[in-house]
Structures are given as structure tokens and as C-alpha cells.
Short mmCIF file of C-alpha atoms in Angstrom, two decimals:
data_model
loop_
_atom_site.label_atom_id
_atom_site.label_comp_id
_atom_site.label_asym_id
_atom_site.label_seq_id
_atom_site.Cartn_x
_atom_site.Cartn_y
_atom_site.Cartn_z
CA MET H 1279 -118.29 71.48 40.46
CA VAL H 1280 -117.54 68.21 39.52
CA ILE H 1281 -117.88 69.09 35.87
CA LYS H 1282 -116.29 71.66 36.18
CA ASN H 1283 -113.26 69.14 37.39
CA HIS H 1284 -114.10 67.63 35.13
CA LEU H 1285 -113.56 68.93 32.63
CA LYS H 1286 -109.84 71.01 33.65
CA MET H 1287 -108.48 67.60 34.33
CA LYS H 1288 -109.59 66.58 30.41
CA LYS H 1289 -108.11 69.78 29.55
CA ILE H 1290 -104.96 68.93 31.18
CA PHE H 1291 -104.24 65.28 30.17
CA ILE H 1292 -104.89 67.18 26.59
CA ILE H 1293 -101.53 69.61 27.38
CA ILE H 1294 -100.39 67.04 28.36
CA LEU H 1295 -100.65 64.20 25.74
CA THR H 1296 -100.21 66.82 23.33
CA PHE H 1297 -96.33 68.08 25.37
CA PHE H 1298 -95.70 63.90 25.19
CA LEU H 1299 -96.11 63.61 21.17
CA MET H 1300 -94.27 67.00 20.77
CA PHE H 1301 -90.80 64.60 22.45
CA PHE H 1302 -91.46 61.45 21.88
CA SER H 1303 -92.32 62.23 17.86
CA LYS H 1304 -89.86 62.35 16.28
CA GLU H 1305 -87.92 59.18 18.12
CA ILE H 1306 -90.79 57.46 17.65
CA LEU H 1307 -90.27 57.90 13.83
CA SER H 1308 -86.28 57.34 14.54
CA GLN H 1309 -88.05 53.61 15.82
CA GLU H 1310 -89.15 52.53 12.94
CA LYS H 1311 -86.67 53.60 10.24
CA LYS H 1312 -84.19 51.59 11.96
CA VAL H 1313 -82.72 48.53 10.77
CA ILE H 1314 -80.27 45.28 12.14
CA ILE H 1315 -79.01 43.38 9.64
CA LYS H 1316 -77.45 40.89 10.60
CA GLY H 1317 -76.11 37.40 9.06
CA LYS H 1318 -73.21 34.49 7.24
CA ILE H 1319 -71.78 35.09 4.42
CA GLU H 1320 -69.96 31.07 3.88
CA ASN H 1321 -66.53 31.05 0.97
CA CYS H 1322 -65.66 34.95 1.33
CA GLU H 1323 -62.75 35.06 3.26
CA ASP H 1324 -60.61 37.54 0.44
CA TYR H 1325 -63.78 39.99 1.47
CA LYS H 1326 -62.91 42.02 4.18
CA ASN H 1327 -67.02 44.16 4.47
CA ILE H 1328 -69.60 44.33 3.77
CA SER H 1329 -71.81 47.43 2.60
CA LEU H 1330 -75.23 48.27 2.27
CA LYS H 1331 -75.99 51.11 -1.09
CA GLU H 1332 -79.19 52.50 -2.13
CA ILE H 1333 -79.93 50.54 -5.43
CA ILE H 1334 -81.20 53.96 -7.44
CA THR H 1335 -78.31 56.53 -6.19
CA GLY H 1336 -75.82 54.18 -5.95
CA ASP H 1337 -74.73 56.05 -2.80
CA GLU H 1338 -73.39 53.80 0.55
CA ILE H 1339 -74.98 54.31 3.69
CA ILE H 1340 -73.02 51.97 5.98
CA SER H 1341 -70.22 49.68 6.36
CA ALA H 1342 -69.52 47.18 8.33
CA PRO H 1343 -66.55 44.52 9.21
CA LEU H 1344 -66.77 40.70 7.54
CA ASN H 1345 -65.35 38.08 10.59
CA LYS H 1346 -63.62 35.18 10.01
CA ARG H 1347 -66.12 33.43 9.43
CA GLY H 1348 -68.06 34.87 7.68
CA LYS H 1349 -70.06 37.01 9.77
CA PHE H 1350 -71.36 40.78 10.25
CA LYS H 1351 -74.54 42.85 12.03
CA ILE H 1352 -75.29 45.95 10.63
CA LYS H 1353 -77.91 48.66 12.06
CA THR H 1354 -78.58 51.35 10.44
CA GLU H 1355 -81.62 54.11 9.85
CA ILE H 1356 -82.79 54.28 6.56
CA GLU H 1357 -85.53 55.77 4.59
CA ASN H 1358 -89.02 53.69 4.21
CA GLY H 1359 -90.15 51.76 1.45
CA ASN H 1360 -86.41 51.28 -0.41
CA PHE H 1361 -84.80 49.42 -2.89
CA TYR H 1362 -80.98 48.32 -1.10
CA ARG H 1363 -77.82 46.28 -2.01
CA LEU H 1364 -75.71 44.11 0.36
CA CYS H 1365 -72.43 44.32 -1.66
CA LEU H 1366 -69.59 42.26 -0.89
CA ASP H 1367 -67.90 44.23 -4.03
CA GLU H 1368 -70.13 45.47 -7.26
CA ASP H 1369 -70.88 42.23 -8.84
CA ASN H 1370 -70.89 39.95 -5.46
CA TYR H 1371 -74.50 41.33 -3.69
CA ILE H 1372 -77.71 40.59 -2.34
CA LEU H 1373 -81.39 42.47 -2.94
CA LEU H 1374 -82.66 43.85 -0.05
CA ILE H 1375 -86.28 46.00 -0.23
CA LEU H 1376 -86.31 47.49 3.59
CA LEU H 1377 -89.09 49.17 4.84
CA GLY H 1378 -87.59 50.50 8.21
CA GLY H 1379 -88.00 48.62 11.34
CA GLU H 1380 -87.03 44.98 10.85
CA LYS H 1381 -84.40 42.99 12.44
CA VAL H 1382 -83.03 41.01 9.35
CA LYS H 1383 -81.51 37.75 9.19
CA ILE H 1384 -79.43 36.64 6.01
CA LYS H 1385 -77.91 33.23 5.09
CA ALA H 1386 -76.17 33.17 1.53
CA ASP H 1387 -73.52 31.58 0.53
CA PHE H 1388 -70.97 33.05 -1.74
CA MET H 1389 -70.77 30.34 -4.53
CA ASN H 1390 -75.12 31.17 -5.13
CA LEU H 1391 -74.80 34.72 -3.68
CA PHE H 1392 -78.60 35.02 -5.72
CA ILE H 1393 -80.42 33.14 -3.85
CA PRO H 1394 -79.75 33.65 0.14
CA GLU H 1395 -81.48 32.86 2.42
CA ILE H 1396 -83.84 36.02 4.02
CA SER H 1397 -85.43 36.20 7.20
CA GLY H 1398 -86.92 39.70 9.05
CA SER H 1399 -87.60 41.39 6.02
CA GLU H 1400 -91.29 40.74 4.42
CA PRO H 1401 -91.30 41.88 1.08
CA THR H 1402 -87.36 40.66 0.56
CA GLU H 1403 -88.70 37.84 1.31
CA LEU H 1404 -91.71 37.48 -0.95
CA MET H 1405 -89.59 39.05 -3.66
CA TYR H 1406 -87.04 35.87 -3.53
CA LYS H 1407 -89.78 32.98 -3.41
CA THR H 1408 -90.56 34.19 -7.25
CA PHE H 1409 -87.66 34.45 -8.17
CA ARG H 1410 -87.16 31.10 -7.00
CA LYS H 1411 -89.95 29.79 -8.98
CA ILE H 1412 -89.21 32.13 -11.94
CA GLU H 1413 -86.21 30.05 -11.91
CA LYS H 1414 -87.60 27.48 -11.81
CA PHE H 1415 -89.68 28.12 -15.58
CA ASN H 1416 -86.60 29.55 -16.75
CA ALA H 1417 -85.33 26.00 -16.39
CA LYS H 1418 -88.39 23.86 -18.57
CA LEU H 1419 -88.22 26.90 -21.39
CA ASP H 1420 -84.42 26.42 -21.53
CA SER H 1421 -85.03 22.34 -21.41
CA VAL H 1422 -87.37 22.83 -24.59
CA ALA H 1423 -84.97 25.50 -26.38
CA TYR H 1424 -82.73 22.60 -26.06
CA THR H 1425 -84.82 19.86 -27.59
CA ILE H 1426 -86.18 22.65 -29.99
CA GLU H 1427 -82.18 24.06 -31.32
CA ASN H 1428 -81.10 19.65 -31.40
CA GLU H 1429 -84.51 18.81 -33.69
CA LYS H 1430 -82.68 21.90 -35.20
CA LYS H 1431 -79.35 21.17 -35.85
CA GLU H 1432 -80.36 17.23 -37.01
CA PHE H 1433 -83.03 18.52 -39.86
CA ILE H 1434 -79.52 20.72 -40.79
CA ARG H 1435 -77.22 17.70 -40.60
CA GLN H 1436 -79.04 15.01 -42.50
CA THR H 1437 -80.06 17.94 -45.48
CA ILE H 1438 -76.77 18.23 -45.80
CA LEU H 1439 -75.50 14.78 -45.29
CA LYS H 1440 -78.50 13.83 -48.60
CA ASN H 1441 -77.69 16.78 -50.95
CA PRO H 1442 -73.80 17.56 -50.04
CA SER H 1443 -72.81 18.91 -53.22
CA SER H 1444 -75.64 21.15 -53.17
CA LEU H 1445 -73.86 24.80 -52.61
CA SER H 1446 -77.26 26.10 -51.02
CA ASN H 1447 -75.56 24.07 -47.77
CA LEU H 1448 -73.42 27.35 -47.76
CA PHE H 1449 -75.97 29.34 -46.23
CA PHE H 1450 -77.33 26.58 -42.75
CA LEU H 1451 -73.47 26.00 -41.87
CA ASP H 1452 -73.27 29.30 -39.29
CA ASN H 1453 -76.23 26.80 -37.87
CA LEU H 1454 -73.57 24.28 -36.86
CA ASP H 1455 -70.49 23.99 -34.90
CA ILE H 1456 -67.64 23.00 -36.86
CA ASN H 1457 -65.89 20.94 -34.20
CA SER H 1458 -69.09 19.26 -32.93
CA ASN H 1459 -69.56 18.05 -36.77
CA LEU H 1460 -66.31 18.40 -37.95
CA GLU H 1461 -67.63 14.36 -40.34
CA ILE H 1462 -70.31 16.67 -41.96
CA PHE H 1463 -67.91 19.20 -43.38
CA THR H 1464 -64.85 17.20 -44.01
CA LYS H 1465 -67.85 15.28 -46.18
CA LEU H 1466 -69.21 18.77 -48.11
CA ASP H 1467 -65.73 20.62 -48.63
CA SER H 1468 -65.02 17.31 -50.52
CA SER H 1469 -68.01 17.68 -52.56
CA LEU H 1470 -68.18 21.71 -53.29
CA TYR H 1471 -64.70 22.32 -53.65
CA GLU H 1472 -63.94 19.33 -55.64
CA LYS H 1473 -66.74 21.01 -58.24
CA TYR H 1474 -66.95 24.34 -57.67
CA PRO H 1475 -63.18 25.06 -56.68
CA GLN H 1476 -63.05 29.07 -57.78
CA ASN H 1477 -66.20 29.53 -54.95
CA LEU H 1478 -64.40 32.06 -52.90
CA LEU H 1479 -67.21 30.73 -49.60
CA VAL H 1480 -66.79 26.97 -50.83
CA GLN H 1481 -62.99 28.02 -50.57
CA ARG H 1482 -63.49 29.77 -47.19
CA LEU H 1483 -64.53 26.02 -46.15
CA HIS H 1484 -61.84 24.54 -47.38
CA GLU H 1485 -59.31 26.66 -45.08
CA ASP H 1486 -61.52 26.79 -41.67
CA LEU H 1487 -61.85 23.25 -42.11
CA LYS H 1488 -58.48 22.94 -42.84
CA ASN H 1489 -57.56 25.34 -39.65
CA THR H 1490 -60.05 23.16 -37.40
CA GLU H 1491 -58.33 19.92 -38.49
CA SER H 1492 -55.05 21.23 -36.43
CA LEU H 1493 -57.16 22.28 -33.65
CA ALA H 1494 -60.68 19.34 -33.74
CA ILE H 1495 -61.55 17.74 -31.21
CA GLY H 1496 -59.22 14.36 -29.86
CA SER H 1497 -56.50 16.38 -30.90
CA GLN H 1498 -53.10 17.35 -29.52
CA ALA H 1499 -53.23 20.79 -27.84
CA PRO H 1500 -50.47 22.82 -29.69
CA GLU H 1501 -47.50 24.23 -27.37
CA ILE H 1502 -47.91 27.13 -25.88
CA LYS H 1503 -44.24 28.63 -23.87
CA LEU H 1504 -45.11 32.88 -22.08
CA PRO H 1505 -44.03 34.03 -19.77
CA ASN H 1506 -45.97 35.03 -16.56
CA LEU H 1507 -45.51 38.30 -14.44
CA GLU H 1508 -42.61 37.63 -13.29
CA ASN H 1509 -41.60 37.07 -16.68
CA LYS H 1510 -40.34 33.33 -16.00
CA GLU H 1511 -41.76 30.84 -19.16
CA ILE H 1512 -44.40 28.07 -18.14
CA ALA H 1513 -45.27 25.46 -20.79
CA LEU H 1514 -48.64 24.49 -21.03
CA SER H 1515 -46.67 20.92 -21.64
CA SER H 1516 -45.62 21.19 -17.87
CA LEU H 1517 -49.15 20.71 -16.59
CA GLN H 1518 -49.74 17.56 -18.40
CA GLY H 1519 -50.59 14.91 -15.44
CA LYS H 1520 -53.84 17.42 -15.14
CA TYR H 1521 -56.72 18.57 -16.71
CA VAL H 1522 -56.02 21.51 -18.48
CA LEU H 1523 -58.89 24.67 -19.35
CA ILE H 1524 -57.32 26.93 -21.65
CA ASP H 1525 -58.10 30.72 -20.77
CA PHE H 1526 -58.67 32.70 -23.67
CA TRP H 1527 -58.69 36.40 -21.98
CA ALA H 1528 -57.77 40.25 -21.30
CA ALA H 1529 -58.41 42.94 -18.73
CA TRP H 1530 -59.91 45.09 -21.51
CA CYS H 1531 -62.62 42.42 -22.61
CA ALA H 1532 -65.64 43.14 -20.31
CA PRO H 1533 -67.05 40.19 -21.45
CA CYS H 1534 -64.33 37.79 -19.92
CA ARG H 1535 -64.25 39.47 -16.92
CA LYS H 1536 -67.77 38.40 -16.28
CA LYS H 1537 -67.26 35.25 -16.89
CA ASN H 1538 -63.97 35.51 -14.75
CA LYS H 1539 -66.58 34.89 -11.24
CA ASP H 1540 -67.80 31.73 -12.78
CA LEU H 1541 -64.14 30.69 -13.32
CA VAL H 1542 -62.97 31.75 -9.42
CA TYR H 1543 -66.37 29.29 -9.06
CA ILE H 1544 -64.97 26.73 -10.83
CA HIS H 1545 -61.20 26.37 -9.99
CA ASN H 1546 -62.37 26.50 -6.47
CA LYS H 1547 -64.84 23.75 -6.63
CA PHE H 1548 -62.24 21.41 -8.20
CA LYS H 1549 -59.09 22.50 -7.60
CA ASN H 1550 -57.66 19.85 -5.41
CA SER H 1551 -58.99 17.57 -7.89
CA ASN H 1552 -56.33 17.47 -10.49
CA PHE H 1553 -57.30 20.27 -12.47
CA GLN H 1554 -55.74 23.26 -13.42
CA ILE H 1555 -56.51 26.80 -15.58
CA TYR H 1556 -53.37 28.44 -17.17
CA SER H 1557 -54.36 31.65 -18.28
CA VAL H 1558 -53.66 33.30 -21.61
CA SER H 1559 -53.38 36.92 -20.98
CA LEU H 1560 -53.95 39.83 -24.53
CA ASP H 1561 -53.08 42.46 -23.19
CA GLN H 1562 -50.78 44.51 -23.99
CA SER H 1563 -49.91 46.67 -19.97
CA LYS H 1564 -48.72 43.85 -17.21
CA GLU H 1565 -49.63 46.85 -14.87
CA THR H 1566 -53.31 46.79 -15.98
CA TRP H 1567 -53.54 42.80 -16.67
CA GLY H 1568 -51.78 42.14 -13.08
CA LYS H 1569 -54.02 44.29 -11.58
CA ALA H 1570 -57.34 42.57 -13.10
CA ILE H 1571 -56.07 39.35 -11.82
CA LYS H 1572 -56.04 41.05 -8.14
CA ASP H 1573 -59.35 42.54 -8.89
CA ASP H 1574 -60.98 40.09 -9.72
CA ASN H 1575 -59.35 36.86 -7.66
CA LEU H 1576 -57.91 35.19 -10.16
CA GLU H 1577 -54.10 34.60 -8.64
CA ASP H 1578 -54.69 30.52 -8.67
CA PHE H 1579 -54.70 30.66 -12.04
CA ILE H 1580 -51.77 30.04 -14.22
CA HIS H 1581 -51.29 32.78 -15.99
CA VAL H 1582 -49.20 34.04 -18.36
CA SER H 1583 -48.56 36.88 -21.89
CA ASP H 1584 -46.56 38.24 -24.39
CA LEU H 1585 -48.93 41.32 -23.63
CA LYS H 1586 -49.12 41.47 -27.77
CA TYR H 1587 -52.63 42.38 -27.91
CA TRP H 1588 -53.95 40.81 -31.30
CA GLN H 1589 -50.86 40.13 -32.93
CA SER H 1590 -49.96 37.18 -29.94
CA ILE H 1591 -48.47 33.81 -31.49
CA VAL H 1592 -51.59 32.13 -29.63
CA THR H 1593 -53.92 33.93 -31.38
CA GLU H 1594 -53.20 32.60 -35.03
CA THR H 1595 -51.85 29.09 -33.26
CA TYR H 1596 -55.11 28.44 -31.95
CA LYS H 1597 -57.38 30.86 -34.21
CA ILE H 1598 -58.72 33.13 -32.12
CA GLU H 1599 -60.81 35.29 -33.64
CA ALA H 1600 -62.81 36.88 -30.22
CA ILE H 1601 -62.54 36.22 -26.62
CA PRO H 1602 -63.15 34.87 -24.15
CA PHE H 1603 -62.04 31.04 -26.11
CA ASN H 1604 -60.78 28.59 -24.24
CA VAL H 1605 -60.29 25.01 -24.81
CA PHE H 1606 -60.46 22.39 -22.39
CA ILE H 1607 -57.72 19.07 -22.51
CA ASP H 1608 -57.59 16.59 -21.21
CA LYS H 1609 -54.24 14.90 -18.81
CA ASN H 1610 -52.68 14.34 -21.83
CA GLY H 1611 -52.83 17.50 -23.67
CA LYS H 1612 -55.36 16.36 -26.36
CA ILE H 1613 -58.46 18.74 -26.97
CA LEU H 1614 -61.44 17.71 -24.71
CA ALA H 1615 -64.13 20.62 -25.33
CA LYS H 1616 -63.72 24.32 -27.38
CA ASN H 1617 -65.34 27.02 -25.70
CA ILE H 1618 -67.83 25.09 -23.04
CA GLU H 1619 -70.13 27.07 -21.21
CA ILE H 1620 -69.24 26.56 -17.77
CA GLU H 1621 -72.11 24.63 -16.87
CA GLU H 1622 -70.25 22.01 -18.85
CA LEU H 1623 -67.41 21.90 -18.13
CA GLU H 1624 -68.43 21.74 -14.59
CA LYS H 1625 -70.93 18.51 -15.89
CA MET H 1626 -67.38 16.84 -17.36
CA LEU H 1627 -65.30 17.35 -14.72
CA ASN H 1628 -67.87 15.97 -12.15
CA GLU H 1629 -68.22 12.93 -14.80
CA ILE H 1630 -64.24 12.66 -15.27
CA LEU H 1631 -63.13 13.53 -11.65
CA ASP H 1632 -65.40 11.55 -10.14
#
């Protein structure tokens, strides 16, 4: 009798357990897929929303508002084990690897969005830990490469100085920037042009040197006076007293658009320190030009253009053969650098405006 009752109770228990699993299994699986993402992004005042998107498909999972302090909270369900982007826009986002069931906390700065502080997602934490380590290796590689590159350039300079009348030097000039090595180019031109005036490559060097001397480091930047979006002419000379980056770009130029993010960073960092960006567009359409300014958050720059594409007067005045191109001038309008990289510009401004 005891055995029969025991078997009967066991059957009842199995039936109840089966019912429980059938009824609650979907809810349990759903709980495992739920993800909560909370965070704060500094310096993102221009953005009102943040969205979670799948990396592979690009599909938006959910969008959430950002408050004035850059705080947000996302609750959603995701596919187990997938890759996501937490996007302010297509160029500014945080990578996430979500397995389901996480409560993720994020702290980031828009100025350095790709190195956020993240907790609550083990694979994401490991990913960024690895990124940081790789960046250290890359920095070491860059340092070594920079040293070797300088050694190579110095070898070429010394070779030219020892043999200034040799035509062979013309094959190595592409390794040297004419603006930074004006003395060497001048000496080479003087020797070769006197000896081989009919040689086409020598003639080209001679012309390049004449053109460069008008834009040499230390020379006065040529005046620019073009209309802005409201058809009001703004002269470069009107900014005298400020350090100015003259940036030549266009809405149709993909590399230019990519660099605009760095220009916004530099402008925001030094905008209260006697620095301005004078942006000269080679666009043809005012509408396209204006839209790119808005889309790339460039409204605080000074913008001018004659909307003449490559026929713009500035292409001849500044000998522009490709964009993006820039010229950095001091508060008296003297040229300090040409085609300067953003890291070097930041370093110079830190030293100058300190």
C-alpha cells in the first residue's frame, strides 16, 4: 500500500512538473533574452536619441532618448550571442557583444567614444580590454616607424647635399616634403636648373619650387574673401589676432567628411582659446554644402565658398591638387604648417595657447 501510494505521488509530481515546465519555459527563455543597458555619454549635447543596432544586418532593435546630461536606459530582448552597435549616428557608436540576460552599465565620452568603460557584459569587457592592449602595441609600432622614417629622410637629405648636381636625386624627392625641406630643394634646383635647363623633370622641380615659395612656412597666407551661406563675404584677414586652421573640403569628398569629426573635436577643445577654423568648400551646390555642414555638426566654423568646384579661385591661390587640405596660420597670418595632421595640430595648439 505504501509502495502504491509512493508511485501514485511520483506520477502526480511528474505531471505537475511537466505542466510547470510547459507553462513557464517560454517565460524563462524570454527572461534570458532580456537586456538592460544603462549609461551616460559626456559631451553629446547635439544628440537626442541613442539606438541599438545589429552589426551584421544593420537592423535597429530599439531607440531610446538621451537626456540633457547624456543619460539613457534601454530595455529590450535580443538574440543570444550577437554583435551590436550602440549608435549616436553611423559614425559614432559603441560596440557590444550581448548574450542575453545582461545588465550593462556604460560610461563614455563623445570625444573618445571608442574606449568606453563597460561592466555587466563579460565578452564586451574582454573585447575592450584587448583593444586597449592592441592600441599600446600600435603606439610602440608607430614610434618605431616614425624613428625609421626620419632616419630614411635624413639619409636622403644628406645624399642630396653631397651630390646636388646629380639627376638621380629627382627619383628620391617624393620622400621629402618640399615645405619642410625648402633649403634642400632650393639648392638642388639651383644646381640642376643651371646644368640641365631643358630636362622636363628639372623644369617641373623649378616650377614647383617657385609655386611653393609663395606658400612657404613663415610666409604670409594669401588673402581669401568669399561668401558664406548667407552670401556675406568673410575675409580671412578679418580673423587676424586668432590662430586659424584654413580647411579646404567639400561635401562630396568622403575623406573630408571623415576628418570633420576630428575638426569638431579640435574646435570644441580650443574654441575659447583664440582659435578658429576657416572652412573653404569646393562644392557646387549651396544646398548640398549647407546640409553637410549641419550633418557633420560644423555650424560653429566659419564657412565660405564661391561654389565653383575645382575652378574656385582658392585652388590656384593655394596650389590645391587634392582635398582634404589645410593651412595653419598664426595670429598675424603667417603660415605655421600645411596639411597638418590633427594630432600634430593639437600638440602645437597646446604649446602655443598654454
